[in-house]
XYZ file of C-alpha atoms in Angstrom:
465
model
C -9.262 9.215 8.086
C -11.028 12.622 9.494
C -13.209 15.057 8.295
C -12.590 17.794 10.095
C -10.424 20.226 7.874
C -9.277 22.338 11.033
C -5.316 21.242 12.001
C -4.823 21.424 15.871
C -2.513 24.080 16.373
C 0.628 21.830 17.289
C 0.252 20.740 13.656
C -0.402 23.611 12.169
C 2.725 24.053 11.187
C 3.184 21.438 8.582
C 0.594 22.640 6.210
C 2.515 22.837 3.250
C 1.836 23.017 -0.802
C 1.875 19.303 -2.467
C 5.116 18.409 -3.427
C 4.578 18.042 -7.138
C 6.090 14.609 -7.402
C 3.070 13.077 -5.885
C 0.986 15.406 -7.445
C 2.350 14.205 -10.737
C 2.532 10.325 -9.825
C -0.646 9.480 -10.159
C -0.073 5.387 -9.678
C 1.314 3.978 -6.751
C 1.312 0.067 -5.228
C 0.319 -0.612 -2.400
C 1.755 -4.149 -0.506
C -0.283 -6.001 2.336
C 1.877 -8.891 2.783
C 2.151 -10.785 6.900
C 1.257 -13.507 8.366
C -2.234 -13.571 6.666
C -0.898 -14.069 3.894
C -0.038 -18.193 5.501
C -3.644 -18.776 5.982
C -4.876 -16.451 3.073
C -7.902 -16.912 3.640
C -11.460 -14.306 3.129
C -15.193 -14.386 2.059
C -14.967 -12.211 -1.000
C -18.338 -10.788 -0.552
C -17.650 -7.227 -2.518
C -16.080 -3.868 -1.795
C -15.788 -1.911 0.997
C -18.886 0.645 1.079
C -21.465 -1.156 -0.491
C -22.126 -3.345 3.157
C -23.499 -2.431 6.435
C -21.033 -2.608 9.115
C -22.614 -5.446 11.144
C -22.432 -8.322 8.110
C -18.755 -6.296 6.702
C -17.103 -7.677 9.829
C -18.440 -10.985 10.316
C -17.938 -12.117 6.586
C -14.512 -9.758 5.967
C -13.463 -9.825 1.972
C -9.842 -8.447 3.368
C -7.478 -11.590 4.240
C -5.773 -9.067 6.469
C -8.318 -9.073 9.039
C -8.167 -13.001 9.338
C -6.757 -12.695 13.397
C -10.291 -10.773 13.779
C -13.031 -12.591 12.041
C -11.784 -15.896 13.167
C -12.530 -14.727 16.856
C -16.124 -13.905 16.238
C -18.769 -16.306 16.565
C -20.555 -17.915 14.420
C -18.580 -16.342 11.030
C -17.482 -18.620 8.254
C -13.644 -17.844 9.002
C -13.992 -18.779 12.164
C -15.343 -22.087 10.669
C -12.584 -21.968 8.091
C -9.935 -21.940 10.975
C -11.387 -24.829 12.845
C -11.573 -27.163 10.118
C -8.663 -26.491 8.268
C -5.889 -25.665 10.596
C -7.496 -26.771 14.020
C -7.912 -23.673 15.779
C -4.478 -23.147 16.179
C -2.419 -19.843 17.420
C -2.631 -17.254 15.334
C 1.727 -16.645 15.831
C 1.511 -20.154 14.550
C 1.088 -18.312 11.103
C 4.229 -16.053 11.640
C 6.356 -18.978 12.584
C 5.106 -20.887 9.048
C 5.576 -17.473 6.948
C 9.223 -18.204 5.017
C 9.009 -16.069 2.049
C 11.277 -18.625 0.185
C 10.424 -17.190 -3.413
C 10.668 -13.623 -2.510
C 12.870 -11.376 -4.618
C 12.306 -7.400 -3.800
C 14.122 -6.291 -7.618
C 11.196 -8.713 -9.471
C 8.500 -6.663 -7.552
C 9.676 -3.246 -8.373
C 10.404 -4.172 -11.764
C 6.683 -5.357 -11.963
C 5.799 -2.502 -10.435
C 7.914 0.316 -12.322
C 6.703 -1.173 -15.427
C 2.935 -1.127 -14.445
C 3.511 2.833 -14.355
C 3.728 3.261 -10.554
C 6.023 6.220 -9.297
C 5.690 5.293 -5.507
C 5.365 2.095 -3.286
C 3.905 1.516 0.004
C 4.106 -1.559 1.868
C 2.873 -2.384 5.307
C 5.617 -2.662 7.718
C 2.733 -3.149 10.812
C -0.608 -4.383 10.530
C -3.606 -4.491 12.606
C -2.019 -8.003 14.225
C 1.168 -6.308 15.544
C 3.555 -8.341 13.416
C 6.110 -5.963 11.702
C 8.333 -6.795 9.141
C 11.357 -5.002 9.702
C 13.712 -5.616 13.280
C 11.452 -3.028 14.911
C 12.042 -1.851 18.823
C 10.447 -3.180 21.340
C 8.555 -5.983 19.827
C 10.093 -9.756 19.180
C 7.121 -10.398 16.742
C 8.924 -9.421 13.596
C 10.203 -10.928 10.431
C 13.986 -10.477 11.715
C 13.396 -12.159 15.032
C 10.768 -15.010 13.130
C 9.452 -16.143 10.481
C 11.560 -15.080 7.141
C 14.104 -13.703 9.833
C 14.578 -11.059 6.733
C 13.876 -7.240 6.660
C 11.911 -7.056 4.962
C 11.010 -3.435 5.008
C 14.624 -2.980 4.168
C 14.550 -5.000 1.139
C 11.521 -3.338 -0.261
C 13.246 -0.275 0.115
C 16.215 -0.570 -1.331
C 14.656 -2.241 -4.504
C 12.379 -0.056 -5.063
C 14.356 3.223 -4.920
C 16.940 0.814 -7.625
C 14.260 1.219 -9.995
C 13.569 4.570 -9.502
C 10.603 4.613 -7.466
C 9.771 6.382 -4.503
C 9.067 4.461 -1.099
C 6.508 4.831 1.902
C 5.811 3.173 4.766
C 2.790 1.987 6.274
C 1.670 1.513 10.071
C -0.854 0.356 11.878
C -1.093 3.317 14.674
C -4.972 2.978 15.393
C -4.979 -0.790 16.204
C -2.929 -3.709 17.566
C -3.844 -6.572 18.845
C -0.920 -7.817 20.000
C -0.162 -4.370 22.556
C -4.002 -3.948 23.291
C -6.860 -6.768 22.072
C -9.726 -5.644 23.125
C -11.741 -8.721 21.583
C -13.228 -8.825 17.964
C -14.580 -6.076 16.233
C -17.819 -6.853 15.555
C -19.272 -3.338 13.904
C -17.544 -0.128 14.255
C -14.232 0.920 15.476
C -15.239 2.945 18.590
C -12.900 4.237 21.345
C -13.029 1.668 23.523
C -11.496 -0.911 21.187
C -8.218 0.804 20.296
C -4.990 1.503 22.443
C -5.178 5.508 23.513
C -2.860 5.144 26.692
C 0.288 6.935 26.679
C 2.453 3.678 26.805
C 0.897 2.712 23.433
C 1.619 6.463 22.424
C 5.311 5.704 23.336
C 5.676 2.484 20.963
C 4.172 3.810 17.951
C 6.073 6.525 17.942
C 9.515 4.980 18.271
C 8.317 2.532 15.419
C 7.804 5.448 13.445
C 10.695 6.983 14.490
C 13.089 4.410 13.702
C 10.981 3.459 10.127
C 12.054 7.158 9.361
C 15.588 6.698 10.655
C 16.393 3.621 8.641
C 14.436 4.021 5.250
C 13.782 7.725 4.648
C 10.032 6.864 3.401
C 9.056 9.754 1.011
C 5.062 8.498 2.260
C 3.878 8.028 5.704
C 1.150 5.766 5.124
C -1.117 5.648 8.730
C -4.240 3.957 9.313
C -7.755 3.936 11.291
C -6.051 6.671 14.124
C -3.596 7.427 16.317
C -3.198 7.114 20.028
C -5.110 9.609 21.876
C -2.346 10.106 24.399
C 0.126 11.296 21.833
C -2.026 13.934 19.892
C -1.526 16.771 22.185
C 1.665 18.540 22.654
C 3.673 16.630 25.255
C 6.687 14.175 25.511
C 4.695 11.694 23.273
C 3.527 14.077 20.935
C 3.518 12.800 16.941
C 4.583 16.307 16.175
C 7.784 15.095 17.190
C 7.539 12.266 14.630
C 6.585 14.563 11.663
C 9.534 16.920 12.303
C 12.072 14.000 11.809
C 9.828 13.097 8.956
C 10.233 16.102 7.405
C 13.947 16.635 8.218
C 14.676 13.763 6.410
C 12.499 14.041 3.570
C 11.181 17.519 2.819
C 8.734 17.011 -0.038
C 7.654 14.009 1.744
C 3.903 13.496 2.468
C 1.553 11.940 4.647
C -1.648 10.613 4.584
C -5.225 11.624 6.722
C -5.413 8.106 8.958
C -3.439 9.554 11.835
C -6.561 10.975 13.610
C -6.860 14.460 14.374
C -3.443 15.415 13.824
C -1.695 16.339 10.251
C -1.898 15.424 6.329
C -0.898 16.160 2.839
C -3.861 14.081 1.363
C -7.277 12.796 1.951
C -8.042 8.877 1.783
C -10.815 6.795 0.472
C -10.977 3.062 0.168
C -12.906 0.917 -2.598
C -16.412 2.885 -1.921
C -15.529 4.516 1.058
C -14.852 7.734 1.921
C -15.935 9.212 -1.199
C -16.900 12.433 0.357
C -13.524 12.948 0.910
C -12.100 12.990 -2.621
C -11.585 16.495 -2.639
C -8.038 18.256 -3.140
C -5.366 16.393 -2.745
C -7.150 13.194 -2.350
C -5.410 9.455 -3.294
C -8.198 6.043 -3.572
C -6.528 2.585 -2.481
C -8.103 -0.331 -3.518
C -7.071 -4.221 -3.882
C -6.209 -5.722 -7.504
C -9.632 -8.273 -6.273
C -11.693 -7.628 -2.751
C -9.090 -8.059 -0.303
C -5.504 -6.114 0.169
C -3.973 -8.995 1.725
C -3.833 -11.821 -0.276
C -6.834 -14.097 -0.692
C -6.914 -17.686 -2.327
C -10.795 -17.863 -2.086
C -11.005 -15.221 -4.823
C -10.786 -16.323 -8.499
C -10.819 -14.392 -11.578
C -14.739 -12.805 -11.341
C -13.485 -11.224 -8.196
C -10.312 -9.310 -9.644
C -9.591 -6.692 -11.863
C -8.098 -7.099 -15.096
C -5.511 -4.374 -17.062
C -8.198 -3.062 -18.801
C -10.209 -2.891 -15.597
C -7.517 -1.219 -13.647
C -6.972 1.486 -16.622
C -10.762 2.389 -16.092
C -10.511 2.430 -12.290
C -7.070 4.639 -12.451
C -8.911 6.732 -14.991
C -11.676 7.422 -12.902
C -9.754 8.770 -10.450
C -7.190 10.494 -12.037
C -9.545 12.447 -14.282
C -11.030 13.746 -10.713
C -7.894 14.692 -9.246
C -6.801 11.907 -7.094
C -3.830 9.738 -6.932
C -4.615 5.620 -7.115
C -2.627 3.320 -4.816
C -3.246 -0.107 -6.084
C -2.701 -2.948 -3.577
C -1.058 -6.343 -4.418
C -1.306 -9.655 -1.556
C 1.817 -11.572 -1.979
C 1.967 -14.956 -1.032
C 3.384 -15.783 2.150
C 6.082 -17.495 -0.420
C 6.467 -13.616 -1.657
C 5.328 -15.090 -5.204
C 3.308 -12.483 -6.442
C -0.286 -14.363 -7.403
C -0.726 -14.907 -11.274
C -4.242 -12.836 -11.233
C -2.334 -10.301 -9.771
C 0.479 -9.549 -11.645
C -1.208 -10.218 -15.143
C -3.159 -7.353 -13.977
C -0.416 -5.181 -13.694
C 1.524 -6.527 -17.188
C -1.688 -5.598 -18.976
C -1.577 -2.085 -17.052
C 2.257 -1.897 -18.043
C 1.261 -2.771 -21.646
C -1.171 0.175 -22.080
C 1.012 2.387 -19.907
C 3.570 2.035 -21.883
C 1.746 3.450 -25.180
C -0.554 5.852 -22.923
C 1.008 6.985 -20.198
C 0.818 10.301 -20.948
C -2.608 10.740 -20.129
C -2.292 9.866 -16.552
C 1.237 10.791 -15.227
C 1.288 14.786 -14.674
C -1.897 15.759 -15.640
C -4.330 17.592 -14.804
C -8.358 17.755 -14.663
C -10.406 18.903 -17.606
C -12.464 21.614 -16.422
C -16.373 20.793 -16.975
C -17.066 23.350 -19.404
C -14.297 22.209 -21.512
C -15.547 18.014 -21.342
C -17.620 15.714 -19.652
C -17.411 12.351 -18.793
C -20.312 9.743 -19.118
C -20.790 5.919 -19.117
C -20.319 3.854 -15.951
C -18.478 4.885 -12.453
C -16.446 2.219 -11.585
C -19.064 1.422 -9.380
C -21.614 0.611 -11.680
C -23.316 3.163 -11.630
C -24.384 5.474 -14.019
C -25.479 6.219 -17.499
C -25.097 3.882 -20.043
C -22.962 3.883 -23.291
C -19.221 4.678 -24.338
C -17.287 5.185 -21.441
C -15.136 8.444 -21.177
C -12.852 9.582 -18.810
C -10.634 12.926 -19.667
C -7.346 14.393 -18.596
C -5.335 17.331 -19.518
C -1.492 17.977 -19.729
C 0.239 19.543 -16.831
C 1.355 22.427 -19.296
C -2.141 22.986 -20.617
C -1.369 22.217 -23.844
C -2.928 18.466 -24.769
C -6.244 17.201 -23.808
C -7.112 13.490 -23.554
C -9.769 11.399 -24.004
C -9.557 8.023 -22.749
C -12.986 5.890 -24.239
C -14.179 2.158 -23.622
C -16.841 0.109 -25.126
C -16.871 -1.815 -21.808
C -17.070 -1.136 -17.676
C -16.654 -2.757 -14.967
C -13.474 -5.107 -13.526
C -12.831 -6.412 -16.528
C -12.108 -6.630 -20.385
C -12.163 -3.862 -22.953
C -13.727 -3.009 -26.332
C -13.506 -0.714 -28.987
C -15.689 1.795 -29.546
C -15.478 2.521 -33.414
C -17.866 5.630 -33.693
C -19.026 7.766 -31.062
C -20.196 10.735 -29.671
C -18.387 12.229 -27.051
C -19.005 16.120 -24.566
C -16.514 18.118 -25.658
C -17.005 21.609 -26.669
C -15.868 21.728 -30.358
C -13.964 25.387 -30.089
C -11.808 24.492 -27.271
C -9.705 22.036 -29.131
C -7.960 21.873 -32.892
C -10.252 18.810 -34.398
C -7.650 18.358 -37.010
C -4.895 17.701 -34.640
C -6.779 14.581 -32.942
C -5.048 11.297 -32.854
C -4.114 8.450 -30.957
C -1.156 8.448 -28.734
C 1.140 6.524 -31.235
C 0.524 9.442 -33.825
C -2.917 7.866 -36.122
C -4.827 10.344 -37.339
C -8.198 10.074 -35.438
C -11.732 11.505 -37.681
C -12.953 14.234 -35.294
C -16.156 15.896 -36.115
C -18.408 18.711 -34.850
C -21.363 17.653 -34.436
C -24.484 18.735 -32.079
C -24.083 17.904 -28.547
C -20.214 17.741 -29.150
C -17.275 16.076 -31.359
C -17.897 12.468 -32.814
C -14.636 10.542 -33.162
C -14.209 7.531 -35.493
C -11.319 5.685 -33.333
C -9.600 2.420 -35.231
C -9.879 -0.799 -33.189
C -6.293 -0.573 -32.950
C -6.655 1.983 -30.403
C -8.170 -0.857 -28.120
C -5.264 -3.091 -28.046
C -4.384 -3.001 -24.422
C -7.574 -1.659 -23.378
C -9.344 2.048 -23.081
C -8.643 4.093 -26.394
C -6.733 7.323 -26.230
C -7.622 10.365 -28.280
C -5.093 13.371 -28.147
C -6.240 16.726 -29.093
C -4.408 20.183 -28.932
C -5.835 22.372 -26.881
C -6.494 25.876 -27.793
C -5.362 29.119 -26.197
């Protein structure tokens, strides 16, 4: 992800309006599923954002990284590796990977229920390995491993339930074409491929991702070769006109260095000076993306957890992409997908106040209680939304914060300006009559436990002209 809000001018000419599709989604899933996932092994420490660099690295929460924190000295994983599977190869991994329990139409029926409109898995991590029969590279899931595309099956099952499909890919690091050693603290210059060579590769990976699945998302991450920024014969313009020639309300996200996207990116806590816009969060169902059997339930969130997470961000204008870790089996872990049932069940009834909405503007409501974070005032919890025609406004309330759990909130004083909505018309999603009162400093509901079934309540109220 970049800052700088300037396009070069070679990409200038992909600035476009956001399709409305992903403007409307809201809730996508995000897959991190490799060789890692063999091992599956992290220290879950926290969330990205809330560590310095230096300690981030050497004690990693994301499984994904595993190739990299078991090369630097001295760090637990490294530890972990020795003990447990004698230092051995880290290909070893890809060789053991089978993905014997893996069926593409139960994940996207998970998924589609959960309330997800798009899916993103990675078909090239930060170790190289890709999971479809990519050019140029023997290291794939084709060639090894499952010997399945897997890519391709995601794809197809996916788009069967009637959900969109990205891709994402590694461009900024792999250390398979280019190691450069551990990173220890930062990702500076000098430990990524910029060369023209590398340029060459990623591109026809990208290329030929966009010539066999049609992604709708182009996912990147942490840059993009130097050498094929400018305008030249490896230039990723080239890339994002087949991109958009194939899908033309497709979109693309900021993690391709200084070159194009459709939305901004942050990542548990970081980068949140960059949800502005068009902005979408991605975050891990526990600490890591990639699957990690060290974490247990105090590490993960639950439904009721996720609903206050998505919430929070979709009440702010962004879009959440919420990760899954599959085993390296392809069974999807039971913390993981009870998680997404509980999301499903309150989807289901409430769904309306996330998919196409809109945000409240502040003179209208205001939220209070915990950020996801933590942080914060104290009391109910209150999140709000408003209908893409204008016409409904929600307010989604909790007794509880944090990861996990819910509880209801009975009777409680909420900011909401009084004239800017019909009191009488409140209720609760499933048509109950809600109490709605003016009162100073703004409406007090009186919302039946009921409400609380599945997690956060939901109070509709019309919204006047």
């Amino acid at each position: 992800m970049f800052s700088d809000d300037t396009r070069p001018e070679v990409y200038a000419r992909f600035e476009r309006p956001l399709p409305s599709w992903y403007a409307d989604a809201k809730l996508g899933v995000f897959i991190h599923w490799g060789a890692y996932s063999v091992p599956a092994w992290a220290e879950p420490i926290g969330e990205l954002g809330t560590f310095e660099p230096d300690h981030w690295f050497t004690h990693n929460p994301y499984a994904e990284w595993y190739f990299n924190t078991i090369r630097i000295d001295g760090s637990p994983a490294q530890q972990h590796h020795r003990e447990v599977f004698g230092g051995a190869p880290y290909d070893d991994f890809l060789d053991a990977w089978r993905a014997e329990e893996f069926d593409a139409d139960d994940w996207a029926a998970l998924f589609a229920r959960a309330g997800a409109r798009y899916v993103v898995p990675t078909t090239k991590h930060h170790d190289g390995i890709c999971l479809w029969d990519a050019p140029g590279t023997p290291r794939n899931t084709v060639a090894r491993g499952p010997r399945r595309d897997l890519v391709g099956e995601i794809a197809a099952a996916s788009r069967r339930a009637g959900l969109r499909f990205g891709t994402y890919y590694s461009g900024g690091l792999d250390w398979d074409v280019a190691d450069f050693g551990p990173i220890l603290e930062h990702i500076h210059d000098d430990q990524r491929p910029l060369d023209a060579g590398y340029a060459r590769y990623a591109n026809a990976h990208v290329l030929d991702l966009v010539e066999r699945y049609s992604p709708d998302v182009l996912w990147g991450d942490i840059e993009w070769p130097d050498a094929g920024k400018p305008e030249g014969p490896e230039c990723f313009a080239q890339v994002l006109d087949a991109f958009y020639a194939a899908a033309p309300d497709g979109v693309v996200n900021d993690r391709f260095g200084a070159t194009h996207w459709d939305f901004r990116t942050s990542e548990y806590q970081q980068g949140r000076d960059l949800e502005a816009g068009a902005w979408e969060n991605c975050r891990g169902v526990g600490y890591s993306f990639g699957y990690n059997q060290v974490e247990g339930v105090e590490h993960h969130l639950d439904g009721p957890g996720a609903v206050r997470h998505l919430l929070d961000v979709v009440s702010r204008g962004g879009n959440l992409l919420l990760d899954v870790g599959p085993a390296s089996s392809g069974r999807i872990p039971d913390l993981q997908r009870a998680c997404l049932e509980q999301l499903g069940d309150w989807m289901a009834v409430n769904g309306a106040a996330v998919h196409g909405t809109r945000v409240v503007d502040a003179e209208v409501a205001s939220p209070s209680g915990h950020a996801q974070d933590g942080s914060g005032a104290e009391g109910t919890w209150v999140r709000w939304t408003r209908s893409g025609d204008g016409s409904t406004l929600f307010a989604v309330l909790d007794g509880a914060t944090g990861m996990r759990g819910t509880a209801p909130v009975g009777t409680t004083t909420v900011a909401l300006r009084a004239g800017a909505v019909d009191l009488l018309g409140a209720e609760l999603l499933d048509g109950t009559p809600v109490p709605a009162t003016a009162v100073d400093g703004g409406v007090r509901f009186e919302v039946p436990a009921s409400a609380s079934q599945h997690g956060p309540a939901v109070v509709s109220l019309p919204l006047r002209g």
